[in-house]
Amino acid sequence: MSKGKLIVISGASGVGKGTVLGLMMQKRSDLLFSVSATTRPPRPNEEDGVHYYFITREKFEDMIGRGEFLEYDAHAKNYYGTPRAQAEEKQEKGHVLLDIEPKGAAQVRKAAPDAVLIFIMPPSMEELERRLRGRGDTPEDQIAIRMERAVWEMEQRSWYDHVVVNDDAQRCADEILKIISD
Ligand code: 5GP
């Protein structure tokens, strides 16, 4: 089998990327989620090795030094990065979905020019803030920071290959599935 594609999915925190990715993977068993490494602490529903590899700053910086990341970035006071070996292994088995923010997406585009970059927009800023609050896992003092970052992130959509609106998670998932099968 030839190597699978790298499919980058970006969008502001709270836009529903996790739900959309989950719905896509339910329909296509050849789509594999790239598990990132991060230094942020796990949320109550998150499992090490499934949602993220939760590692220390020291380990993360060692991995940077050894060139073990396909891409990485520091935001919201933490490091986030895609372990290269893990993504390459998954590319042997199918297409790899990377839930990463724009600075990481730009690094992926450079390293793998045939990667497909997709940006998910919320129906409106009001709806984004409502979803972020409704999720209940973002402290109030983080909401304003995340909303400010969302504005910057959404400006970056101009250089993505595709922009989709998450007005309904299933419809949005189906639209992305169509994009990647074209
Ligand atoms: P959260 O802390 O809410 O899980 O994620 C915050 C942001 O980090 C999201 O926009 C997510 O897409 C991004 N992110 C998650 N993993 C990675 C990664 O490996 N690399 C980069 N550059 N961003 C990531």
PDB file of N, CA, C and O in Angstrom, residues 5-11 70-71 96-98 100-120 156-164 176 179-180:
ATOM      1  N   LYS A   5      -2.192   9.890   3.326  1.00  0.00           N
ATOM      2  CA  LYS A   5      -2.038  11.354   3.341  1.00  0.00           C
ATOM      3  C   LYS A   5      -1.960  11.862   4.770  1.00  0.00           C
ATOM      4  O   LYS A   5      -2.502  11.244   5.692  1.00  0.00           O
ATOM      5  N   LEU A   6      -1.346  13.031   4.929  1.00  0.00           N
ATOM      6  CA  LEU A   6      -1.432  13.756   6.198  1.00  0.00           C
ATOM      7  C   LEU A   6      -2.578  14.750   6.035  1.00  0.00           C
ATOM      8  O   LEU A   6      -2.571  15.558   5.091  1.00  0.00           O
ATOM      9  N   ILE A   7      -3.573  14.669   6.913  1.00  0.00           N
ATOM     10  CA  ILE A   7      -4.723  15.569   6.826  1.00  0.00           C
ATOM     11  C   ILE A   7      -4.758  16.429   8.087  1.00  0.00           C
ATOM     12  O   ILE A   7      -4.978  15.915   9.189  1.00  0.00           O
ATOM     13  N   VAL A   8      -4.481  17.707   7.905  1.00  0.00           N
ATOM     14  CA  VAL A   8      -4.415  18.631   9.043  1.00  0.00           C
ATOM     15  C   VAL A   8      -5.783  19.275   9.247  1.00  0.00           C
ATOM     16  O   VAL A   8      -6.376  19.792   8.299  1.00  0.00           O
ATOM     17  N   ILE A   9      -6.276  19.206  10.477  1.00  0.00           N
ATOM     18  CA  ILE A   9      -7.546  19.860  10.806  1.00  0.00           C
ATOM     19  C   ILE A   9      -7.268  20.902  11.886  1.00  0.00           C
ATOM     20  O   ILE A   9      -6.809  20.564  12.975  1.00  0.00           O
ATOM     21  N   SER A  10      -7.511  22.167  11.559  1.00  0.00           N
ATOM     22  CA  SER A  10      -7.336  23.241  12.537  1.00  0.00           C
ATOM     23  C   SER A  10      -8.669  23.937  12.752  1.00  0.00           C
ATOM     24  O   SER A  10      -9.594  23.817  11.943  1.00  0.00           O
ATOM     25  N   GLY A  11      -8.712  24.707  13.817  1.00  0.00           N
ATOM     26  CA  GLY A  11      -9.927  25.460  14.131  1.00  0.00           C
ATOM     27  C   GLY A  11      -9.813  25.878  15.586  1.00  0.00           C
ATOM     28  O   GLY A  11      -9.138  25.206  16.368  1.00  0.00           O
ATOM     29  N   LEU A  70       7.548  16.141  14.069  1.00  0.00           N
ATOM     30  CA  LEU A  70       7.220  16.554  12.702  1.00  0.00           C
ATOM     31  C   LEU A  70       6.943  18.055  12.725  1.00  0.00           C
ATOM     32  O   LEU A  70       7.280  18.784  11.794  1.00  0.00           O
ATOM     33  N   GLU A  71       6.272  18.508  13.781  1.00  0.00           N
ATOM     34  CA  GLU A  71       6.020  19.931  14.033  1.00  0.00           C
ATOM     35  C   GLU A  71       5.762  20.075  15.509  1.00  0.00           C
ATOM     36  O   GLU A  71       5.365  19.124  16.167  1.00  0.00           O
ATOM     37  N   VAL A  96      -3.648   9.969   7.977  1.00  0.00           N
ATOM     38  CA  VAL A  96      -3.442  10.408   9.358  1.00  0.00           C
ATOM     39  C   VAL A  96      -4.079  11.780   9.592  1.00  0.00           C
ATOM     40  O   VAL A  96      -3.821  12.726   8.848  1.00  0.00           O
ATOM     41  N   LEU A  97      -4.922  11.873  10.621  1.00  0.00           N
ATOM     42  CA  LEU A  97      -5.606  13.121  10.958  1.00  0.00           C
ATOM     43  C   LEU A  97      -4.838  13.842  12.053  1.00  0.00           C
ATOM     44  O   LEU A  97      -4.633  13.293  13.142  1.00  0.00           O
ATOM     45  N   LEU A  98      -4.413  15.058  11.775  1.00  0.00           N
ATOM     46  CA  LEU A  98      -3.668  15.835  12.768  1.00  0.00           C
ATOM     47  C   LEU A  98      -4.527  17.008  13.245  1.00  0.00           C
ATOM     48  O   LEU A  98      -4.852  17.903  12.446  1.00  0.00           O
ATOM     49  N   ILE A 100      -4.200  20.025  14.861  1.00  0.00           N
ATOM     50  CA  ILE A 100      -3.129  20.941  15.298  1.00  0.00           C
ATOM     51  C   ILE A 100      -3.455  22.380  14.894  1.00  0.00           C
ATOM     52  O   ILE A 100      -4.289  22.614  14.014  1.00  0.00           O
ATOM     53  N   GLU A 101      -2.801  23.330  15.539  1.00  0.00           N
ATOM     54  CA  GLU A 101      -3.118  24.747  15.280  1.00  0.00           C
ATOM     55  C   GLU A 101      -2.258  25.275  14.106  1.00  0.00           C
ATOM     56  O   GLU A 101      -1.386  24.565  13.603  1.00  0.00           O
ATOM     57  N   PRO A 102      -2.532  26.511  13.653  1.00  0.00           N
ATOM     58  CA  PRO A 102      -1.918  26.995  12.412  1.00  0.00           C
ATOM     59  C   PRO A 102      -0.387  27.019  12.359  1.00  0.00           C
ATOM     60  O   PRO A 102       0.181  26.772  11.295  1.00  0.00           O
ATOM     61  N   LYS A 103       0.297  27.326  13.478  1.00  0.00           N
ATOM     62  CA  LYS A 103       1.767  27.370  13.386  1.00  0.00           C
ATOM     63  C   LYS A 103       2.312  25.981  13.083  1.00  0.00           C
ATOM     64  O   LYS A 103       3.260  25.829  12.314  1.00  0.00           O
ATOM     65  N   GLY A 104       1.696  24.966  13.695  1.00  0.00           N
ATOM     66  CA  GLY A 104       2.079  23.587  13.413  1.00  0.00           C
ATOM     67  C   GLY A 104       1.706  23.199  11.983  1.00  0.00           C
ATOM     68  O   GLY A 104       2.465  22.526  11.286  1.00  0.00           O
ATOM     69  N   ALA A 105       0.519  23.660  11.543  1.00  0.00           N
ATOM     70  CA  ALA A 105       0.052  23.341  10.188  1.00  0.00           C
ATOM     71  C   ALA A 105       1.040  23.877   9.150  1.00  0.00           C
ATOM     72  O   ALA A 105       1.343  23.207   8.148  1.00  0.00           O
ATOM     73  N   ALA A 106       1.578  25.079   9.402  1.00  0.00           N
ATOM     74  CA  ALA A 106       2.540  25.670   8.460  1.00  0.00           C
ATOM     75  C   ALA A 106       3.814  24.821   8.394  1.00  0.00           C
ATOM     76  O   ALA A 106       4.389  24.640   7.318  1.00  0.00           O
ATOM     77  N   GLN A 107       4.214  24.279   9.540  1.00  0.00           N
ATOM     78  CA  GLN A 107       5.412  23.418   9.552  1.00  0.00           C
ATOM     79  C   GLN A 107       5.151  22.111   8.797  1.00  0.00           C
ATOM     80  O   GLN A 107       6.032  21.594   8.106  1.00  0.00           O
ATOM     81  N   VAL A 108       3.928  21.578   8.949  1.00  0.00           N
ATOM     82  CA  VAL A 108       3.588  20.333   8.230  1.00  0.00           C
ATOM     83  C   VAL A 108       3.608  20.593   6.727  1.00  0.00           C
ATOM     84  O   VAL A 108       4.145  19.801   5.953  1.00  0.00           O
ATOM     85  N   ARG A 109       3.038  21.731   6.325  1.00  0.00           N
ATOM     86  CA  ARG A 109       3.003  22.037   4.886  1.00  0.00           C
ATOM     87  C   ARG A 109       4.412  22.079   4.306  1.00  0.00           C
ATOM     88  O   ARG A 109       4.660  21.597   3.206  1.00  0.00           O
ATOM     89  N   LYS A 110       5.351  22.646   5.065  1.00  0.00           N
ATOM     90  CA  LYS A 110       6.737  22.741   4.615  1.00  0.00           C
ATOM     91  C   LYS A 110       7.384  21.359   4.517  1.00  0.00           C
ATOM     92  O   LYS A 110       8.061  21.040   3.546  1.00  0.00           O
ATOM     93  N   ALA A 111       7.134  20.536   5.553  1.00  0.00           N
ATOM     94  CA  ALA A 111       7.759  19.210   5.608  1.00  0.00           C
ATOM     95  C   ALA A 111       7.101  18.241   4.629  1.00  0.00           C
ATOM     96  O   ALA A 111       7.759  17.339   4.113  1.00  0.00           O
ATOM     97  N   ALA A 112       5.803  18.422   4.387  1.00  0.00           N
ATOM     98  CA  ALA A 112       5.044  17.495   3.536  1.00  0.00           C
ATOM     99  C   ALA A 112       4.107  18.312   2.651  1.00  0.00           C
ATOM    100  O   ALA A 112       2.931  18.491   2.971  1.00  0.00           O
ATOM    101  N   PRO A 113       4.623  18.822   1.520  1.00  0.00           N
ATOM    102  CA  PRO A 113       3.821  19.724   0.691  1.00  0.00           C
ATOM    103  C   PRO A 113       2.508  19.117   0.188  1.00  0.00           C
ATOM    104  O   PRO A 113       1.590  19.854  -0.171  1.00  0.00           O
ATOM    105  N   ASP A 114       2.395  17.768   0.175  1.00  0.00           N
ATOM    106  CA  ASP A 114       1.130  17.188  -0.294  1.00  0.00           C
ATOM    107  C   ASP A 114       0.122  16.972   0.833  1.00  0.00           C
ATOM    108  O   ASP A 114      -0.956  16.404   0.612  1.00  0.00           O
ATOM    109  N   ALA A 115       0.416  17.461   2.036  1.00  0.00           N
ATOM    110  CA  ALA A 115      -0.557  17.373   3.131  1.00  0.00           C
ATOM    111  C   ALA A 115      -1.796  18.193   2.756  1.00  0.00           C
ATOM    112  O   ALA A 115      -1.687  19.185   2.031  1.00  0.00           O
ATOM    113  N   VAL A 116      -2.973  17.759   3.244  1.00  0.00           N
ATOM    114  CA  VAL A 116      -4.216  18.496   2.974  1.00  0.00           C
ATOM    115  C   VAL A 116      -4.556  19.295   4.232  1.00  0.00           C
ATOM    116  O   VAL A 116      -4.668  18.726   5.312  1.00  0.00           O
ATOM    117  N   LEU A 117      -4.704  20.614   4.083  1.00  0.00           N
ATOM    118  CA  LEU A 117      -4.942  21.478   5.237  1.00  0.00           C
ATOM    119  C   LEU A 117      -6.389  21.968   5.238  1.00  0.00           C
ATOM    120  O   LEU A 117      -6.827  22.639   4.286  1.00  0.00           O
ATOM    121  N   ILE A 118      -7.109  21.642   6.299  1.00  0.00           N
ATOM    122  CA  ILE A 118      -8.535  21.988   6.381  1.00  0.00           C
ATOM    123  C   ILE A 118      -8.779  22.821   7.636  1.00  0.00           C
ATOM    124  O   ILE A 118      -8.313  22.457   8.721  1.00  0.00           O
ATOM    125  N   PHE A 119      -9.503  23.925   7.488  1.00  0.00           N
ATOM    126  CA  PHE A 119      -9.788  24.801   8.637  1.00  0.00           C
ATOM    127  C   PHE A 119     -11.277  24.765   8.945  1.00  0.00           C
ATOM    128  O   PHE A 119     -12.110  24.968   8.063  1.00  0.00           O
ATOM    129  N   ILE A 120     -11.610  24.505  10.214  1.00  0.00           N
ATOM    130  CA  ILE A 120     -13.024  24.475  10.622  1.00  0.00           C
ATOM    131  C   ILE A 120     -13.385  25.801  11.306  1.00  0.00           C
ATOM    132  O   ILE A 120     -12.739  26.217  12.270  1.00  0.00           O
ATOM    133  N   GLN A 156      -5.883  32.944   9.967  1.00  0.00           N
ATOM    134  CA  GLN A 156      -4.937  32.074   9.248  1.00  0.00           C
ATOM    135  C   GLN A 156      -5.623  31.176   8.217  1.00  0.00           C
ATOM    136  O   GLN A 156      -4.953  30.559   7.396  1.00  0.00           O
ATOM    137  N   ARG A 157      -6.944  31.104   8.272  1.00  0.00           N
ATOM    138  CA  ARG A 157      -7.634  30.182   7.350  1.00  0.00           C
ATOM    139  C   ARG A 157      -7.367  30.515   5.893  1.00  0.00           C
ATOM    140  O   ARG A 157      -7.528  29.663   5.023  1.00  0.00           O
ATOM    141  N   SER A 158      -6.944  31.758   5.620  1.00  0.00           N
ATOM    142  CA  SER A 158      -6.770  32.187   4.223  1.00  0.00           C
ATOM    143  C   SER A 158      -5.755  31.330   3.458  1.00  0.00           C
ATOM    144  O   SER A 158      -5.851  31.210   2.254  1.00  0.00           O
ATOM    145  N   TRP A 159      -4.789  30.747   4.149  1.00  0.00           N
ATOM    146  CA  TRP A 159      -3.786  29.950   3.413  1.00  0.00           C
ATOM    147  C   TRP A 159      -4.013  28.437   3.543  1.00  0.00           C
ATOM    148  O   TRP A 159      -3.185  27.645   3.129  1.00  0.00           O
ATOM    149  N   TYR A 160      -5.166  28.046   4.124  1.00  0.00           N
ATOM    150  CA  TYR A 160      -5.504  26.613   4.170  1.00  0.00           C
ATOM    151  C   TYR A 160      -6.061  26.181   2.808  1.00  0.00           C
ATOM    152  O   TYR A 160      -6.529  27.013   2.034  1.00  0.00           O
ATOM    153  N   ASP A 161      -6.045  24.881   2.548  1.00  0.00           N
ATOM    154  CA  ASP A 161      -6.579  24.385   1.268  1.00  0.00           C
ATOM    155  C   ASP A 161      -8.109  24.456   1.230  1.00  0.00           C
ATOM    156  O   ASP A 161      -8.703  24.670   0.182  1.00  0.00           O
ATOM    157  N   HIS A 162      -8.746  24.213   2.383  1.00  0.00           N
ATOM    158  CA  HIS A 162     -10.214  24.183   2.448  1.00  0.00           C
ATOM    159  C   HIS A 162     -10.685  24.794   3.763  1.00  0.00           C
ATOM    160  O   HIS A 162     -10.040  24.597   4.797  1.00  0.00           O
ATOM    161  N   VAL A 163     -11.841  25.479   3.702  1.00  0.00           N
ATOM    162  CA  VAL A 163     -12.457  26.029   4.917  1.00  0.00           C
ATOM    163  C   VAL A 163     -13.876  25.476   4.998  1.00  0.00           C
ATOM    164  O   VAL A 163     -14.617  25.528   4.012  1.00  0.00           O
ATOM    165  N   VAL A 164     -14.226  24.888   6.139  1.00  0.00           N
ATOM    166  CA  VAL A 164     -15.589  24.348   6.308  1.00  0.00           C
ATOM    167  C   VAL A 164     -16.188  24.954   7.574  1.00  0.00           C
ATOM    168  O   VAL A 164     -15.456  25.342   8.489  1.00  0.00           O
ATOM    169  N   ILE A 176     -15.980  17.133   5.033  1.00  0.00           N
ATOM    170  CA  ILE A 176     -14.521  16.874   5.038  1.00  0.00           C
ATOM    171  C   ILE A 176     -14.232  15.509   4.407  1.00  0.00           C
ATOM    172  O   ILE A 176     -13.271  15.366   3.644  1.00  0.00           O
ATOM    173  N   ILE A 179     -14.147  15.988   0.792  1.00  0.00           N
ATOM    174  CA  ILE A 179     -12.919  16.684   0.364  1.00  0.00           C
ATOM    175  C   ILE A 179     -11.756  15.703   0.261  1.00  0.00           C
ATOM    176  O   ILE A 179     -11.030  15.691  -0.726  1.00  0.00           O
ATOM    177  N   ILE A 180     -11.605  14.855   1.288  1.00  0.00           N
ATOM    178  CA  ILE A 180     -10.410  14.006   1.291  1.00  0.00           C
ATOM    179  C   ILE A 180     -10.543  12.804   0.359  1.00  0.00           C
ATOM    180  O   ILE A 180      -9.546  12.146   0.062  1.00  0.00           O
TER     181      ILE A 180
END
